[in-house]
């Protein structure tokens, strides 16, 4: 893509570039080989396993990848559509209740303290 602009529009382009630098890179969770951990939660990305207080927590594919995606960006707020696009790897315009249901199942399995709802915006992971 080629974008041209006049000298008077250069500041607009700079603002756009500044915003784009702050957007998180959406990666598939398995592209990183590490363990995400908090005091009582360990997420093994490569093995696709989750442990809470040393006990293994069984999760479905979508539950695991939703949790891993949010945990890779602690404190970031993601909309249902953003989560759907990252985890299901499809456009989020028809995500319906899929993300809501998966978040509910994760909370049921792990407890309420990890994924917070940000009213009107989406969800975020808190350690």
Short mmCIF file of C-alpha atoms in Angstrom, two decimals:
data_model
loop_
_atom_site.label_atom_id
_atom_site.label_comp_id
_atom_site.label_asym_id
_atom_site.label_seq_id
_atom_site.Cartn_x
_atom_site.Cartn_y
_atom_site.Cartn_z
CA UNK A 1 0.00 0.00 0.00
CA UNK A 2 1.30 3.45 -0.88
CA UNK A 3 0.16 6.51 1.00
CA UNK A 4 0.99 10.00 -0.13
CA UNK A 5 0.41 13.18 1.84
CA UNK A 6 1.38 16.79 1.70
CA UNK A 7 3.79 18.46 4.08
CA UNK A 8 0.87 19.92 6.01
CA UNK A 9 -0.53 16.41 6.59
CA UNK A 10 2.72 14.93 7.89
CA UNK A 11 1.69 15.42 11.54
CA UNK A 12 -1.44 13.32 10.91
CA UNK A 13 0.66 10.46 9.59
CA UNK A 14 2.97 10.71 12.60
CA UNK A 15 -0.02 10.41 14.96
CA UNK A 16 -1.25 7.34 13.09
CA UNK A 17 2.18 5.73 13.35
CA UNK A 18 2.32 6.50 17.09
CA UNK A 19 -1.03 4.77 17.64
CA UNK A 20 -0.02 1.73 15.58
CA UNK A 21 3.15 1.28 17.63
CA UNK A 22 1.02 0.91 20.80
CA UNK A 23 -1.31 -1.79 19.42
CA UNK A 24 -0.43 -5.27 20.74
CA UNK A 25 0.75 -7.79 18.20
CA UNK A 26 -1.76 -10.61 17.91
CA UNK A 27 0.21 -13.84 17.93
CA UNK A 28 -0.93 -17.39 18.24
CA UNK A 29 -0.09 -18.35 21.86
CA UNK A 30 2.07 -21.31 20.80
CA UNK A 31 4.46 -19.07 18.88
CA UNK A 32 6.09 -18.30 22.21
CA UNK A 33 7.62 -21.14 24.19
CA UNK A 34 7.28 -20.16 27.80
CA UNK A 35 5.29 -20.52 30.98
CA UNK A 36 3.01 -17.71 32.08
CA UNK A 37 2.82 -17.71 35.85
CA UNK A 38 1.33 -15.87 38.75
CA UNK A 39 1.44 -16.86 42.41
CA UNK A 40 -1.00 -19.76 42.02
CA UNK A 41 -1.56 -20.10 38.25
CA UNK A 42 0.81 -21.56 35.67
CA UNK A 43 -0.01 -21.65 31.96
CA UNK A 44 2.32 -23.88 29.94
CA UNK A 45 1.95 -22.58 26.40
CA UNK A 46 3.89 -25.29 24.60
CA UNK A 47 2.18 -28.15 26.42
CA UNK A 48 -1.20 -26.39 26.42
CA UNK A 49 -1.73 -27.14 30.10
CA UNK A 50 -2.91 -25.05 33.04
CA UNK A 51 -2.12 -25.61 36.73
CA UNK A 52 -3.80 -23.84 39.64
CA UNK A 53 -2.22 -24.34 43.06
CA UNK A 54 -0.25 -27.24 41.55
CA UNK A 55 -3.39 -29.04 40.35
CA UNK A 56 -3.93 -29.53 36.63
CA UNK A 57 -7.03 -27.80 35.27
CA UNK A 58 -8.54 -29.48 32.21
CA UNK A 59 -9.55 -27.00 29.52
CA UNK A 60 -10.99 -27.17 26.03
CA UNK A 61 -9.03 -25.82 23.10
CA UNK A 62 -10.89 -22.49 23.07
CA UNK A 63 -10.73 -22.12 26.86
CA UNK A 64 -6.98 -22.67 26.90
CA UNK A 65 -6.21 -20.31 24.02
CA UNK A 66 -8.55 -17.60 25.35
CA UNK A 67 -6.87 -17.75 28.76
CA UNK A 68 -3.39 -17.83 27.20
CA UNK A 69 -4.17 -14.89 24.91
CA UNK A 70 -5.43 -12.73 27.76
CA UNK A 71 -2.59 -13.81 30.08
CA UNK A 72 -0.01 -12.86 27.47
CA UNK A 73 -1.33 -9.29 27.68
CA UNK A 74 -2.05 -8.73 31.39
CA UNK A 75 -4.03 -5.58 32.03
CA UNK A 76 -4.95 -5.08 28.36
CA UNK A 77 -8.69 -4.87 27.65
CA UNK A 78 -9.88 -6.89 24.65
CA UNK A 79 -13.36 -6.87 23.14
CA UNK A 80 -15.24 -10.10 22.45
CA UNK A 81 -14.53 -9.59 18.76
CA UNK A 82 -10.78 -9.17 19.31
CA UNK A 83 -10.63 -12.32 21.43
CA UNK A 84 -12.66 -14.26 18.88
CA UNK A 85 -10.41 -13.16 16.02
CA UNK A 86 -7.26 -14.09 17.95
CA UNK A 87 -8.44 -17.45 19.29
CA UNK A 88 -10.85 -18.74 16.63
CA UNK A 89 -8.80 -17.05 13.89
CA UNK A 90 -11.95 -15.89 12.11
CA UNK A 91 -13.55 -12.48 11.79
CA UNK A 92 -15.25 -11.44 15.00
CA UNK A 93 -18.38 -9.97 13.44
CA UNK A 94 -20.36 -13.16 14.16
CA UNK A 95 -18.83 -14.21 17.48
CA UNK A 96 -22.21 -14.11 19.23
CA UNK A 97 -21.99 -15.65 22.69
CA UNK A 98 -18.99 -17.90 21.98
CA UNK A 99 -16.49 -15.74 23.88
CA UNK A 100 -18.92 -15.06 26.74
CA UNK A 101 -19.49 -18.80 27.17
CA UNK A 102 -15.77 -19.60 27.10
CA UNK A 103 -14.97 -16.86 29.64
CA UNK A 104 -17.73 -18.24 31.87
CA UNK A 105 -16.25 -21.75 31.69
CA UNK A 106 -12.74 -20.46 32.47
CA UNK A 107 -14.09 -18.62 35.51
CA UNK A 108 -15.95 -21.73 36.64
CA UNK A 109 -12.75 -23.77 36.45
CA UNK A 110 -10.28 -21.21 37.85
CA UNK A 111 -12.41 -18.93 39.98
CA UNK A 112 -13.38 -15.30 39.53
CA UNK A 113 -10.03 -13.64 40.22
CA UNK A 114 -8.23 -13.97 36.89
CA UNK A 115 -10.41 -12.57 34.13
CA UNK A 116 -12.16 -9.29 34.82
CA UNK A 117 -15.06 -7.84 32.87
CA UNK A 118 -14.62 -4.23 31.81
CA UNK A 119 -18.21 -3.08 31.33
CA UNK A 120 -18.85 -1.82 27.81
CA UNK A 121 -15.36 -2.78 26.60
CA UNK A 122 -14.50 -6.45 27.09
CA UNK A 123 -12.24 -8.57 29.27
CA UNK A 124 -8.77 -8.39 30.78
CA UNK A 125 -6.45 -10.76 32.64
CA UNK A 126 -5.24 -9.75 36.09
CA UNK A 127 -2.46 -11.54 37.93
#
